[in-house]
């Protein structure tokens, strides 16, 4: 009897203890005391460890965007730990009913890697990594490589193309010269009115460029390429640029030279562009002939293939458009500054049929012979006019 009584008493005591612990946990969670206890415990724990801090600024000393800052931010926003931060911003995602969490400024987020406790502090345009000195040598490099791989994978899944435009520098703060909006232009090579052979050659050239990093480096050349699109207004040059961006999944930097104050300002704008992007200057011949910009011809030449362009031009494509190129200084058009020249003429009958198929879904029609005859008699229409 004594043994049964003791066993019953032990089981009863365990049951009461479990109930009390459960009630205590409920009280702590409901009142927020558990969060306060965790913070106090971290403060006590900090007293027994020596920490080292690493800053990841948004911009480097040369005012160029720090790619690591972007990767860390993407990585942190993908963590489930972000839900434990004091303040977290909620945004609608790209998919229906998707809610995206973004870390708020001046907040701390905890992370665990290879058994080490790691903290990130989101300061003003700077992310600060806090890691124990005892863990640094073992963890830091593998952790940064882990951030790179996770952010690249997350970017590939979530990446939406962006269109950047430069703004006038009123306050002398060159850090924020680009503004972006989602790039949603629907143009593709399938919808472009262009000869099939030329279209396939361009697609092959772009594809080869995107895969040629090691080839360029082996040759000792910068991994960039430049295109000149020339022809009358309305012939589809801008739509072709959009098709290039969609084909490569590259962002677009639409550079307005009228908002550039001088050659130095143009260099700063180039510094702040990112890889996997198209840097576009439209109507370059107009700016040069009318001298409607503060940027000089040497400044533009340096922008196209100078030392600065070579230093920060990795995985970028420069695209220039003109109405005519026969009145432009030959120095601009020489090989090395312009790699590929593409002429955009007014429409012929073949281009008309491509547009009719794109706009109306018509591959043939009883009026097509009459339209062909009109073109044979010398009709001059741009794709924009036909559209």
CSV table of C-alpha atoms in Angstrom, one decimal:
chain,number,residue,atom,x,y,z
A,1,UNK,CA,0.0,0.0,0.0
A,2,UNK,CA,2.8,2.4,0.9
A,3,UNK,CA,4.5,1.8,-2.5
A,4,UNK,CA,1.2,2.5,-4.4
A,5,UNK,CA,0.5,5.6,-2.3
A,6,UNK,CA,4.0,6.9,-3.0
A,7,UNK,CA,3.6,6.2,-6.8
A,8,UNK,CA,0.2,7.9,-6.8
A,9,UNK,CA,1.6,10.9,-4.9
A,10,UNK,CA,4.5,11.1,-7.4
A,11,UNK,CA,2.2,11.0,-10.4
A,12,UNK,CA,-0.1,13.6,-8.8
A,13,UNK,CA,2.9,15.9,-8.1
A,14,UNK,CA,4.1,15.6,-11.7
A,15,UNK,CA,0.6,16.4,-13.0
A,16,UNK,CA,0.3,19.4,-10.8
A,17,UNK,CA,3.8,20.6,-11.7
A,18,UNK,CA,3.0,20.3,-15.4
A,19,UNK,CA,-0.3,22.2,-15.0
A,20,UNK,CA,1.4,25.0,-13.0
A,21,UNK,CA,4.2,25.3,-15.7
A,22,UNK,CA,1.6,25.4,-18.4
A,23,UNK,CA,-0.4,28.1,-16.6
A,24,UNK,CA,2.8,30.0,-16.0
A,25,UNK,CA,3.8,29.9,-19.6
A,26,UNK,CA,0.3,31.1,-20.6
A,27,UNK,CA,0.6,34.0,-18.2
A,28,UNK,CA,4.0,34.9,-19.4
A,29,UNK,CA,2.9,34.8,-23.1
A,30,UNK,CA,-0.3,36.6,-22.5
A,31,UNK,CA,1.3,39.4,-20.5
A,32,UNK,CA,4.5,39.6,-22.6
A,33,UNK,CA,6.6,38.7,-19.6
A,34,UNK,CA,8.3,35.8,-21.5
A,35,UNK,CA,9.6,38.3,-24.0
A,36,UNK,CA,11.0,40.5,-21.2
A,37,UNK,CA,12.6,37.5,-19.5
A,38,UNK,CA,14.3,36.6,-22.8
A,39,UNK,CA,15.6,40.1,-23.3
A,40,UNK,CA,16.9,40.2,-19.7
A,41,UNK,CA,18.5,36.8,-20.1
A,42,UNK,CA,20.3,38.0,-23.3
A,43,UNK,CA,21.6,41.0,-21.4
A,44,UNK,CA,23.0,38.8,-18.6
A,45,UNK,CA,24.5,36.4,-21.2
A,46,UNK,CA,26.2,39.3,-23.0
A,47,UNK,CA,28.1,40.1,-19.8
A,48,UNK,CA,30.0,36.7,-20.1
A,49,UNK,CA,30.9,37.0,-23.8
A,50,UNK,CA,33.1,39.4,-25.9
A,51,UNK,CA,31.5,40.4,-29.1
A,52,UNK,CA,32.7,41.8,-32.4
A,53,UNK,CA,30.7,44.0,-34.7
A,54,UNK,CA,30.8,44.2,-38.5
A,55,UNK,CA,29.0,47.0,-40.4
A,56,UNK,CA,27.5,46.5,-43.8
A,57,UNK,CA,26.7,50.0,-45.2
A,58,UNK,CA,24.3,50.5,-48.1
A,59,UNK,CA,26.9,52.6,-50.0
A,60,UNK,CA,30.7,52.3,-50.0
A,61,UNK,CA,33.1,55.2,-49.8
A,62,UNK,CA,32.8,55.8,-53.6
A,63,UNK,CA,29.0,56.2,-53.3
A,64,UNK,CA,28.6,52.9,-55.1
A,65,UNK,CA,25.8,50.6,-53.9
A,66,UNK,CA,27.1,47.8,-51.7
A,67,UNK,CA,25.8,44.5,-53.1
A,68,UNK,CA,26.4,42.7,-49.8
A,69,UNK,CA,23.9,45.1,-48.1
A,70,UNK,CA,21.2,44.0,-50.5
A,71,UNK,CA,22.0,40.3,-50.1
A,72,UNK,CA,21.9,40.6,-46.3
A,73,UNK,CA,18.7,42.5,-46.3
A,74,UNK,CA,17.0,39.9,-48.6
A,75,UNK,CA,18.4,37.1,-46.4
A,76,UNK,CA,17.1,38.7,-43.2
A,77,UNK,CA,13.6,39.4,-44.6
A,78,UNK,CA,13.4,35.8,-45.6
A,79,UNK,CA,14.0,34.5,-42.0
A,80,UNK,CA,11.2,33.3,-39.8
A,81,UNK,CA,13.1,35.0,-36.9
A,82,UNK,CA,11.9,38.3,-38.4
A,83,UNK,CA,8.5,37.7,-36.7
A,84,UNK,CA,10.1,37.9,-33.3
A,85,UNK,CA,11.3,41.5,-33.9
A,86,UNK,CA,9.7,44.3,-32.0
A,87,UNK,CA,8.5,46.0,-35.2
A,88,UNK,CA,8.0,44.4,-38.5
A,89,UNK,CA,6.6,46.0,-41.7
A,90,UNK,CA,3.8,44.2,-43.6
A,91,UNK,CA,3.5,44.6,-47.3
A,92,UNK,CA,1.4,42.9,-49.9
A,93,UNK,CA,3.4,40.5,-52.1
A,94,UNK,CA,3.3,39.9,-55.8
A,95,UNK,CA,1.0,36.9,-55.5
A,96,UNK,CA,-2.7,37.1,-54.6
A,97,UNK,CA,-3.2,37.3,-50.8
A,98,UNK,CA,0.6,37.2,-50.2
A,99,UNK,CA,1.8,39.1,-47.1
A,100,UNK,CA,5.5,40.0,-47.0
A,101,UNK,CA,7.4,40.9,-43.8
A,102,UNK,CA,10.2,43.5,-43.9
A,103,UNK,CA,12.5,44.4,-41.0
A,104,UNK,CA,11.8,47.9,-39.5
A,105,UNK,CA,14.7,50.4,-38.9
A,106,UNK,CA,16.5,50.2,-35.6
A,107,UNK,CA,15.3,46.7,-34.9
A,108,UNK,CA,17.3,43.6,-33.9
A,109,UNK,CA,16.9,40.1,-35.4
A,110,UNK,CA,18.4,36.9,-34.0
A,111,UNK,CA,19.8,34.1,-36.1
A,112,UNK,CA,21.5,30.8,-35.5
A,113,UNK,CA,24.2,29.3,-37.6
A,114,UNK,CA,26.3,26.2,-36.8
A,115,UNK,CA,25.4,26.5,-33.2
A,116,UNK,CA,26.4,30.1,-32.9
A,117,UNK,CA,24.0,32.9,-31.8
A,118,UNK,CA,24.2,35.8,-34.3
A,119,UNK,CA,22.4,39.2,-34.1
A,120,UNK,CA,21.7,41.8,-36.8
A,121,UNK,CA,20.9,45.4,-36.0
A,122,UNK,CA,19.1,47.4,-38.7
A,123,UNK,CA,20.5,50.9,-38.3
A,124,UNK,CA,20.0,53.9,-40.7
A,125,UNK,CA,21.2,52.6,-44.1
A,126,UNK,CA,23.6,50.2,-42.3
A,127,UNK,CA,23.2,46.6,-41.1
A,128,UNK,CA,25.4,45.7,-38.2
A,129,UNK,CA,26.4,42.1,-37.5
A,130,UNK,CA,27.0,41.1,-33.9
A,131,UNK,CA,28.9,37.8,-33.3
A,132,UNK,CA,30.8,36.3,-30.4
A,133,UNK,CA,34.6,36.6,-30.9
A,134,UNK,CA,34.9,32.9,-29.8
A,135,UNK,CA,32.6,32.0,-32.8
A,136,UNK,CA,34.0,34.4,-35.4
A,137,UNK,CA,36.8,32.3,-36.8
A,138,UNK,CA,34.7,29.2,-37.1
A,139,UNK,CA,31.5,30.7,-38.3
A,140,UNK,CA,31.9,34.1,-40.1
A,141,UNK,CA,33.1,33.1,-43.6
A,142,UNK,CA,30.7,30.1,-43.9
A,143,UNK,CA,27.9,32.3,-42.6
A,144,UNK,CA,28.5,35.0,-45.2
A,145,UNK,CA,28.7,32.3,-48.0
A,146,UNK,CA,25.4,31.0,-46.6
A,147,UNK,CA,23.8,34.5,-46.9
A,148,UNK,CA,25.0,34.8,-50.5
A,149,UNK,CA,23.5,31.4,-51.6
A,150,UNK,CA,20.2,31.9,-49.7
A,151,UNK,CA,19.7,35.5,-51.0
A,152,UNK,CA,20.6,34.5,-54.6
A,153,UNK,CA,18.1,31.7,-54.4
A,154,UNK,CA,15.4,33.9,-52.9
A,155,UNK,CA,16.1,36.7,-55.5
A,156,UNK,CA,15.7,34.2,-58.3
A,157,UNK,CA,12.3,33.2,-56.9
A,158,UNK,CA,11.0,36.6,-55.9
A,159,UNK,CA,12.8,38.9,-58.2
A,160,UNK,CA,10.7,41.4,-60.0
A,161,UNK,CA,12.4,43.6,-62.6
A,162,UNK,CA,12.7,47.3,-61.8
A,163,UNK,CA,12.8,50.5,-64.0
A,164,UNK,CA,15.2,53.1,-62.5
A,165,UNK,CA,15.1,56.8,-63.5
A,166,UNK,CA,17.5,59.5,-62.4
A,167,UNK,CA,16.3,62.6,-60.6
A,168,UNK,CA,17.7,66.1,-60.3
A,169,UNK,CA,20.2,66.5,-57.4
A,170,UNK,CA,18.8,69.5,-55.6
A,171,UNK,CA,20.5,69.1,-52.2
A,172,UNK,CA,23.9,67.8,-53.2
A,173,UNK,CA,23.2,64.3,-51.9
A,174,UNK,CA,24.3,62.0,-54.6
A,175,UNK,CA,23.4,58.9,-52.7
A,176,UNK,CA,19.8,58.9,-53.8
A,177,UNK,CA,19.9,59.8,-57.5
A,178,UNK,CA,17.9,56.8,-58.8
A,179,UNK,CA,14.2,56.2,-58.2
A,180,UNK,CA,12.6,52.8,-59.1
A,181,UNK,CA,9.2,51.4,-60.1
A,182,UNK,CA,8.3,47.9,-61.0
A,183,UNK,CA,9.2,47.1,-64.7
A,184,UNK,CA,6.1,45.6,-66.2
A,185,UNK,CA,6.5,46.3,-69.9
A,186,UNK,CA,5.0,43.3,-71.8
A,187,UNK,CA,7.2,43.5,-74.8
A,188,UNK,CA,9.0,40.3,-75.9
A,189,UNK,CA,11.0,39.2,-79.0
A,190,UNK,CA,7.9,37.3,-80.1
A,191,UNK,CA,5.9,40.6,-80.3
A,192,UNK,CA,8.7,42.6,-82.0
A,193,UNK,CA,8.3,43.4,-85.7
A,194,UNK,CA,11.8,42.4,-87.0
A,195,UNK,CA,13.3,40.0,-89.5
A,196,UNK,CA,13.5,36.5,-88.0
A,197,UNK,CA,17.2,36.0,-88.8
A,198,UNK,CA,18.2,39.3,-87.1
A,199,UNK,CA,15.9,38.6,-84.2
A,200,UNK,CA,17.5,35.2,-83.7
A,201,UNK,CA,21.0,36.7,-84.0
A,202,UNK,CA,20.3,39.2,-81.3
A,203,UNK,CA,18.8,36.6,-78.9
A,204,UNK,CA,21.8,34.4,-79.5
A,205,UNK,CA,24.2,37.3,-78.8
A,206,UNK,CA,22.4,38.2,-75.6
A,207,UNK,CA,22.3,34.6,-74.4
A,208,UNK,CA,26.0,34.2,-75.1
A,209,UNK,CA,26.8,37.4,-73.2
A,210,UNK,CA,24.8,36.3,-70.1
A,211,UNK,CA,26.8,33.0,-70.0
A,212,UNK,CA,30.2,34.4,-70.8
A,213,UNK,CA,31.6,35.6,-67.5
A,214,UNK,CA,34.6,33.3,-67.5
A,215,UNK,CA,35.3,33.9,-71.2
A,216,UNK,CA,35.4,37.7,-70.7
A,217,UNK,CA,37.7,37.3,-67.7
A,218,UNK,CA,40.0,34.9,-69.5
A,219,UNK,CA,40.4,37.5,-72.3
A,220,UNK,CA,41.1,40.3,-69.7
A,221,UNK,CA,38.0,42.2,-70.9
A,222,UNK,CA,35.2,43.8,-68.8
A,223,UNK,CA,32.0,41.7,-68.8
A,224,UNK,CA,29.8,44.3,-70.6
A,225,UNK,CA,28.3,44.9,-74.0
A,226,UNK,CA,26.9,47.9,-75.8
A,227,UNK,CA,24.2,48.3,-78.4
A,228,UNK,CA,23.2,51.1,-80.7
A,229,UNK,CA,19.6,51.1,-81.9
A,230,UNK,CA,19.0,53.7,-84.7
A,231,UNK,CA,16.1,54.6,-86.9
A,232,UNK,CA,13.1,57.0,-87.2
A,233,UNK,CA,10.8,57.6,-84.3
A,234,UNK,CA,8.1,55.0,-83.7
A,235,UNK,CA,10.1,52.1,-85.2
A,236,UNK,CA,10.1,50.1,-82.0
A,237,UNK,CA,13.5,50.9,-80.4
A,238,UNK,CA,12.0,51.4,-76.9
A,239,UNK,CA,9.9,48.2,-77.2
A,240,UNK,CA,13.1,46.4,-78.3
A,241,UNK,CA,14.9,47.5,-75.1
A,242,UNK,CA,12.0,46.2,-73.0
A,243,UNK,CA,12.2,42.9,-74.9
A,244,UNK,CA,15.9,42.7,-74.1
A,245,UNK,CA,15.3,43.3,-70.4
A,246,UNK,CA,12.5,40.7,-70.3
A,247,UNK,CA,14.6,38.2,-72.2
A,248,UNK,CA,17.6,38.5,-69.8
A,249,UNK,CA,15.6,39.3,-66.7
A,250,UNK,CA,17.7,42.5,-66.2
A,251,UNK,CA,16.7,45.7,-64.6
A,252,UNK,CA,16.6,48.9,-66.7
A,253,UNK,CA,18.3,52.2,-65.8
A,254,UNK,CA,16.8,54.9,-68.0
A,255,UNK,CA,19.3,57.7,-67.9
A,256,UNK,CA,18.0,61.2,-68.7
A,257,UNK,CA,21.0,63.4,-69.6
A,258,UNK,CA,19.0,66.6,-69.2
A,259,UNK,CA,18.9,65.8,-65.4
A,260,UNK,CA,22.7,65.3,-65.2
A,261,UNK,CA,24.6,68.4,-63.8
A,262,UNK,CA,28.1,67.6,-65.2
A,263,UNK,CA,30.5,64.9,-66.2
A,264,UNK,CA,31.3,64.0,-62.6
A,265,UNK,CA,27.6,63.6,-61.8
A,266,UNK,CA,27.3,61.2,-64.8
A,267,UNK,CA,30.1,59.1,-63.3
A,268,UNK,CA,28.3,58.9,-59.9
A,269,UNK,CA,25.1,57.7,-61.6
A,270,UNK,CA,27.0,55.0,-63.4
A,271,UNK,CA,28.6,54.0,-60.0
A,272,UNK,CA,25.2,53.4,-58.5
A,273,UNK,CA,23.9,51.1,-61.2
A,274,UNK,CA,23.9,47.4,-60.4
A,275,UNK,CA,24.9,44.2,-62.2
A,276,UNK,CA,22.3,42.4,-64.3
A,277,UNK,CA,21.1,45.7,-65.8
A,278,UNK,CA,20.5,47.6,-69.0
A,279,UNK,CA,21.8,51.2,-68.8
A,280,UNK,CA,19.9,53.1,-71.4
A,281,UNK,CA,20.4,56.6,-73.0
A,282,UNK,CA,17.7,57.4,-75.6
A,283,UNK,CA,18.0,60.0,-78.3
A,284,UNK,CA,21.7,60.5,-77.8
A,285,UNK,CA,22.1,62.2,-81.2
A,286,UNK,CA,19.6,64.9,-80.2
A,287,UNK,CA,21.5,65.6,-76.9
A,288,UNK,CA,24.8,65.9,-78.8
A,289,UNK,CA,23.5,68.0,-81.7
A,290,UNK,CA,21.4,70.4,-79.6
A,291,UNK,CA,23.9,70.5,-76.7
A,292,UNK,CA,20.9,70.3,-74.4
A,293,UNK,CA,22.9,68.8,-71.6
A,294,UNK,CA,25.7,69.9,-69.3
A,295,UNK,CA,27.6,66.7,-70.1
A,296,UNK,CA,30.4,67.1,-72.5
A,297,UNK,CA,31.4,64.8,-75.4
A,298,UNK,CA,34.5,63.6,-73.5
A,299,UNK,CA,32.2,62.8,-70.5
A,300,UNK,CA,30.0,60.7,-72.7
A,301,UNK,CA,33.0,58.9,-74.2
A,302,UNK,CA,34.3,58.2,-70.7
A,303,UNK,CA,30.9,56.9,-69.7
A,304,UNK,CA,30.9,54.5,-72.6
A,305,UNK,CA,34.3,52.9,-72.1
A,306,UNK,CA,36.4,54.8,-69.7
A,307,UNK,CA,38.3,53.5,-66.6
A,308,UNK,CA,35.2,54.0,-64.4
A,309,UNK,CA,33.0,52.2,-66.9
A,310,UNK,CA,35.5,49.3,-66.9
A,311,UNK,CA,35.7,49.2,-63.1
A,312,UNK,CA,32.0,49.0,-62.4
A,313,UNK,CA,30.6,47.6,-65.6
A,314,UNK,CA,30.4,43.9,-64.8
A,315,UNK,CA,27.3,42.2,-66.3
A,316,UNK,CA,25.9,45.3,-67.7
A,317,UNK,CA,24.6,46.1,-71.2
A,318,UNK,CA,24.6,49.7,-72.4
A,319,UNK,CA,22.0,50.7,-74.9
A,320,UNK,CA,22.0,53.9,-76.9
A,321,UNK,CA,19.3,55.0,-79.3
A,322,UNK,CA,19.5,57.5,-82.2
A,323,UNK,CA,17.3,58.7,-85.0
A,324,UNK,CA,20.3,58.9,-87.3
A,325,UNK,CA,23.9,58.0,-86.8
A,326,UNK,CA,25.5,59.6,-89.9
A,327,UNK,CA,25.9,63.0,-88.2
A,328,UNK,CA,27.4,61.7,-85.0
A,329,UNK,CA,31.1,62.0,-84.1
A,330,UNK,CA,32.8,58.7,-85.3
A,331,UNK,CA,34.6,58.5,-82.0
A,332,UNK,CA,31.2,57.5,-80.4
A,333,UNK,CA,30.6,54.7,-82.9
A,334,UNK,CA,34.0,53.1,-82.9
A,335,UNK,CA,34.3,49.4,-82.0
A,336,UNK,CA,34.7,49.0,-78.3
A,337,UNK,CA,32.3,51.8,-77.5
A,338,UNK,CA,29.5,50.2,-79.6
A,339,UNK,CA,29.6,46.5,-80.1
A,340,UNK,CA,26.3,45.9,-82.0
A,341,UNK,CA,24.5,48.3,-84.4
A,342,UNK,CA,20.9,47.5,-85.2
A,343,UNK,CA,18.9,49.5,-87.7
A,344,UNK,CA,15.2,50.0,-87.2
A,345,UNK,CA,13.6,50.9,-90.5
A,346,UNK,CA,10.1,51.9,-91.4
A,347,UNK,CA,7.8,48.9,-91.9
A,348,UNK,CA,7.7,46.7,-94.9
A,349,UNK,CA,4.9,44.2,-95.6
A,350,UNK,CA,6.6,41.4,-93.6
A,351,UNK,CA,6.7,43.7,-90.5
A,352,UNK,CA,3.1,44.6,-91.2
A,353,UNK,CA,2.1,40.9,-91.0
A,354,UNK,CA,3.9,40.5,-87.8
A,355,UNK,CA,2.1,43.4,-86.3
A,356,UNK,CA,-1.3,42.2,-87.6
A,357,UNK,CA,-0.7,38.9,-86.0
A,358,UNK,CA,0.4,40.5,-82.7
A,359,UNK,CA,-2.5,43.0,-82.5
A,360,UNK,CA,-5.4,41.1,-84.2
A,361,UNK,CA,-4.2,37.4,-84.3
A,362,UNK,CA,-4.4,37.5,-88.1
A,363,UNK,CA,-1.9,35.3,-89.9
A,364,UNK,CA,-3.7,35.9,-93.3
A,365,UNK,CA,-6.5,38.0,-94.6
A,366,UNK,CA,-8.2,38.7,-97.9
A,367,UNK,CA,-7.0,42.3,-97.8
A,368,UNK,CA,-3.3,41.4,-97.4
A,369,UNK,CA,-2.6,41.4,-101.1
A,370,UNK,CA,-3.8,45.0,-101.3
A,371,UNK,CA,-1.7,46.0,-98.3
A,372,UNK,CA,1.3,44.4,-99.9
A,373,UNK,CA,0.7,46.4,-103.1
A,374,UNK,CA,0.6,49.6,-101.1
A,375,UNK,CA,3.9,48.9,-99.5
A,376,UNK,CA,5.4,48.0,-102.9
A,377,UNK,CA,4.4,51.4,-104.2
A,378,UNK,CA,6.5,53.1,-101.5
A,379,UNK,CA,4.3,53.5,-98.5
A,380,UNK,CA,6.3,54.6,-95.4
A,381,UNK,CA,4.7,53.8,-92.1
A,382,UNK,CA,6.3,53.2,-88.7
A,383,UNK,CA,5.2,50.3,-86.4
A,384,UNK,CA,3.7,53.0,-84.1
A,385,UNK,CA,1.5,54.3,-86.9
A,386,UNK,CA,0.4,50.9,-88.0
A,387,UNK,CA,-0.3,50.0,-84.4
